[in-house]
JSON list of C-alpha atoms in Angstrom, two decimals:
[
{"chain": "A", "resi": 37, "resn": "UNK", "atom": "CA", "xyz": [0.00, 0.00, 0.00]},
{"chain": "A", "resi": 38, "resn": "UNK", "atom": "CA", "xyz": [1.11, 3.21, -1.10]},
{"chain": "A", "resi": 39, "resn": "UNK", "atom": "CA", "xyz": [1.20, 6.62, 0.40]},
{"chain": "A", "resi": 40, "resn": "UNK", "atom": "CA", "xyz": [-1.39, 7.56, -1.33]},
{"chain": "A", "resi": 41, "resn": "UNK", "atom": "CA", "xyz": [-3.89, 4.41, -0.44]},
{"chain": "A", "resi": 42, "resn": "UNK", "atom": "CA", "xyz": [-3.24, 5.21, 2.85]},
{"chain": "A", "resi": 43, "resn": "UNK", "atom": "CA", "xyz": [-4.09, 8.95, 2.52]},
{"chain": "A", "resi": 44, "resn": "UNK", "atom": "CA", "xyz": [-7.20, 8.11, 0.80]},
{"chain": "A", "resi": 45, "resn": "UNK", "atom": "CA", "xyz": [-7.76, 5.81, 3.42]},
{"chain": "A", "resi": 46, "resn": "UNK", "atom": "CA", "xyz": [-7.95, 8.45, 5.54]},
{"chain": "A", "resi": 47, "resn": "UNK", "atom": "CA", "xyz": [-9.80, 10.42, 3.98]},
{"chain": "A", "resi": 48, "resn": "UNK", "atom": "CA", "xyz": [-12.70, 7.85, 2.89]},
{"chain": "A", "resi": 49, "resn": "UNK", "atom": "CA", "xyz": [-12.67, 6.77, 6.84]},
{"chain": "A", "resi": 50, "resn": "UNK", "atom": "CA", "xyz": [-13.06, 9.96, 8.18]},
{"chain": "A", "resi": 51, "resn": "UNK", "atom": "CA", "xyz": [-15.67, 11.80, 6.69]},
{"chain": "A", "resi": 52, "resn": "UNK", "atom": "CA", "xyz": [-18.66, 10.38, 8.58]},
{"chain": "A", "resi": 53, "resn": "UNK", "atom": "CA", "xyz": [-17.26, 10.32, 12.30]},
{"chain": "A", "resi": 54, "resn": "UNK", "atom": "CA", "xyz": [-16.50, 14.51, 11.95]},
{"chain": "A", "resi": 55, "resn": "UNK", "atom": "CA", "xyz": [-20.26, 14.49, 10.96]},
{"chain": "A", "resi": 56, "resn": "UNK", "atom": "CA", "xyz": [-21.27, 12.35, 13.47]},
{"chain": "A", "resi": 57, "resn": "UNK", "atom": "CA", "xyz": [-19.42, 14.02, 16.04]},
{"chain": "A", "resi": 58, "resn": "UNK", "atom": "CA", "xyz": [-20.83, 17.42, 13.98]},
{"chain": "A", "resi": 59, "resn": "UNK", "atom": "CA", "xyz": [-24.67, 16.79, 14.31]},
{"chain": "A", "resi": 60, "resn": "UNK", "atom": "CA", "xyz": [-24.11, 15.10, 17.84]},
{"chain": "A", "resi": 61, "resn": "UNK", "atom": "CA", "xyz": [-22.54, 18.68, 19.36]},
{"chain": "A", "resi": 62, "resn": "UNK", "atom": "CA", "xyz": [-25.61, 20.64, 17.27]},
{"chain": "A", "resi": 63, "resn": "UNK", "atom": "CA", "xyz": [-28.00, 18.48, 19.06]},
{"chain": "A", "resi": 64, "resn": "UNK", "atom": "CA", "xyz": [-26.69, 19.03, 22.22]},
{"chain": "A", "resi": 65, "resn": "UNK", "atom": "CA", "xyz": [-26.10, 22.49, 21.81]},
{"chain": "A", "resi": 66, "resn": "UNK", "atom": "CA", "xyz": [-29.76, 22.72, 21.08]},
{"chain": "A", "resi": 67, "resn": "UNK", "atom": "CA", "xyz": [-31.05, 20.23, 23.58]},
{"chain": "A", "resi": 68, "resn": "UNK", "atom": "CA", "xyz": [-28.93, 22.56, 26.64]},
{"chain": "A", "resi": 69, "resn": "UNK", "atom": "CA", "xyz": [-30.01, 25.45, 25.33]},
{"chain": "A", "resi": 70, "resn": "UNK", "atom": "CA", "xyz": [-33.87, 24.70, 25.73]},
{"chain": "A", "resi": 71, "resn": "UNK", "atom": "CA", "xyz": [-33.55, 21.92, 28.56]},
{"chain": "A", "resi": 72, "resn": "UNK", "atom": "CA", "xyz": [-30.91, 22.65, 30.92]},
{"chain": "A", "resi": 73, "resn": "UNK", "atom": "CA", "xyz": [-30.86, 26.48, 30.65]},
{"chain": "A", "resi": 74, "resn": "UNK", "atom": "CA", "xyz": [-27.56, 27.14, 28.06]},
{"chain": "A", "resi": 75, "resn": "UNK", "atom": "CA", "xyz": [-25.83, 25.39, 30.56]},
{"chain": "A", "resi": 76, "resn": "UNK", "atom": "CA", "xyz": [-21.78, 25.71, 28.79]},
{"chain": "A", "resi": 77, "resn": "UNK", "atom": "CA", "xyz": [-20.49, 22.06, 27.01]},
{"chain": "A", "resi": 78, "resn": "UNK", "atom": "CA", "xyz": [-18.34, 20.20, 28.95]},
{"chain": "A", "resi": 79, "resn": "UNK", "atom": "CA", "xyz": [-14.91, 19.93, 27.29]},
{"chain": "A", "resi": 80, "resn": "UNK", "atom": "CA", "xyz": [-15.24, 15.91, 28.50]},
{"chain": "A", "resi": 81, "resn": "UNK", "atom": "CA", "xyz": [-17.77, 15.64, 26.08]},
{"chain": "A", "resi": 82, "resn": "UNK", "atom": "CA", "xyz": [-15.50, 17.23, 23.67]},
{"chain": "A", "resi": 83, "resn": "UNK", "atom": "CA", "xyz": [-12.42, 15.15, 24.40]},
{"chain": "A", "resi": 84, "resn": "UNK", "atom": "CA", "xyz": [-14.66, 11.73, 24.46]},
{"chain": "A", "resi": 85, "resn": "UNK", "atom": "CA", "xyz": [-16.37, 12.53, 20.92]},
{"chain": "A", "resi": 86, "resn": "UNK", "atom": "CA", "xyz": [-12.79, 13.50, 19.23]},
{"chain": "A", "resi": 87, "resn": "UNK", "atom": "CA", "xyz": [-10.93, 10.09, 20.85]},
{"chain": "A", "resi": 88, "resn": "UNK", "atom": "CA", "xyz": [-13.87, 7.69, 19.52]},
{"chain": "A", "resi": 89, "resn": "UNK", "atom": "CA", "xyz": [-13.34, 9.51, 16.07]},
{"chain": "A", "resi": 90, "resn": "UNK", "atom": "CA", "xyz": [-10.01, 9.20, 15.89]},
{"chain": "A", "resi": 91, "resn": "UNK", "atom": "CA", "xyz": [-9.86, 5.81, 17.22]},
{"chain": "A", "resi": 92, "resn": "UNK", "atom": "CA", "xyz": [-12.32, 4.51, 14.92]},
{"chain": "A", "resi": 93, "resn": "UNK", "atom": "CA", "xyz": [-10.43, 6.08, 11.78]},
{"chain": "A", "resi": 94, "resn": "UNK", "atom": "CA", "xyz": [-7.51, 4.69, 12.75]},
{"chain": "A", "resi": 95, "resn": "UNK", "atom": "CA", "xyz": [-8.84, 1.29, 13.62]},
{"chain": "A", "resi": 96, "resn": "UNK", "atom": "CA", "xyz": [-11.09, 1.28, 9.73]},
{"chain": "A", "resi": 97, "resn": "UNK", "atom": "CA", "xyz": [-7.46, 2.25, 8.22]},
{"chain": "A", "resi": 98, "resn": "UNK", "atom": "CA", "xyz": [-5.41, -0.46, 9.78]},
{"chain": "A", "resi": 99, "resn": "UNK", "atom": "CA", "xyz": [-7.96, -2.78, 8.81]},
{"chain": "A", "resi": 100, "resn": "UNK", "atom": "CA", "xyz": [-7.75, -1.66, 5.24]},
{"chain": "A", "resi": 101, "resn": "UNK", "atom": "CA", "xyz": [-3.88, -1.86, 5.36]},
{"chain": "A", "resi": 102, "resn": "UNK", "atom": "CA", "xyz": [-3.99, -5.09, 6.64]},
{"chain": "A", "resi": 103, "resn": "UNK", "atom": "CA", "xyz": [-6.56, -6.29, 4.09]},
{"chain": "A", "resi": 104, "resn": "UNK", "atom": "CA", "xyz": [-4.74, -5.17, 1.21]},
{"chain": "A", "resi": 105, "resn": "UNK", "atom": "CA", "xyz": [-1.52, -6.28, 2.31]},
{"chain": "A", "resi": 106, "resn": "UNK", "atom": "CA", "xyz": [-2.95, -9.86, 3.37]},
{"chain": "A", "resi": 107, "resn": "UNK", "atom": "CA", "xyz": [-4.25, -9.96, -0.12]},
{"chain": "A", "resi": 108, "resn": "UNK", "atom": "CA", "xyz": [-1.08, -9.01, -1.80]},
{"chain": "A", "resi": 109, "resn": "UNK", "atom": "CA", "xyz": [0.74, -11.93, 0.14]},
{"chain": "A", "resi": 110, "resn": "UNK", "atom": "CA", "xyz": [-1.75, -14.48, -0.86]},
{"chain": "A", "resi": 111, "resn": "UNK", "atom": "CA", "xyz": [-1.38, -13.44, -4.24]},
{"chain": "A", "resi": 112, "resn": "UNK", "atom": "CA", "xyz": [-5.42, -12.25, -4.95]}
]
């Protein structure tokens, strides 16, 4: 796998966890601001949403390294 698979990779993997983690702040913007009186986020929130995101990119783009590399060893 080249440099470039593996930027692609990247990039393929990682557009819907920033929109995940996009909609899910939006909705609990909104939700605070009519339920819990515009309370302020807490950065935790912040810190747990960006960790899952990057762990699951990295996890999808291992897996796709280790796919295509398996595959290139078998010969398919």
């Amino acid at each position: 796998m080249t440099k470039y698979d593996i930027k692609s990779s990247i990039q393929k993997h990682s557009v819907k966890p920033v929109i995940a983690i996009a909609v899910l702040l939006i909705f609990i913007k909104v939700l605070n601001t009519y339920v819990f009186a515009n309370d302020p986020l807490s950065p935790v929130l912040l810190i747990i949403a960006s960790l899952w995101a990057s762990i699951h990119i990295f996890k999808n783009v291992l897996c796709d390294l280790f796919v295509a590399k398996e595959n290139t060893v078998n010969g398919s």
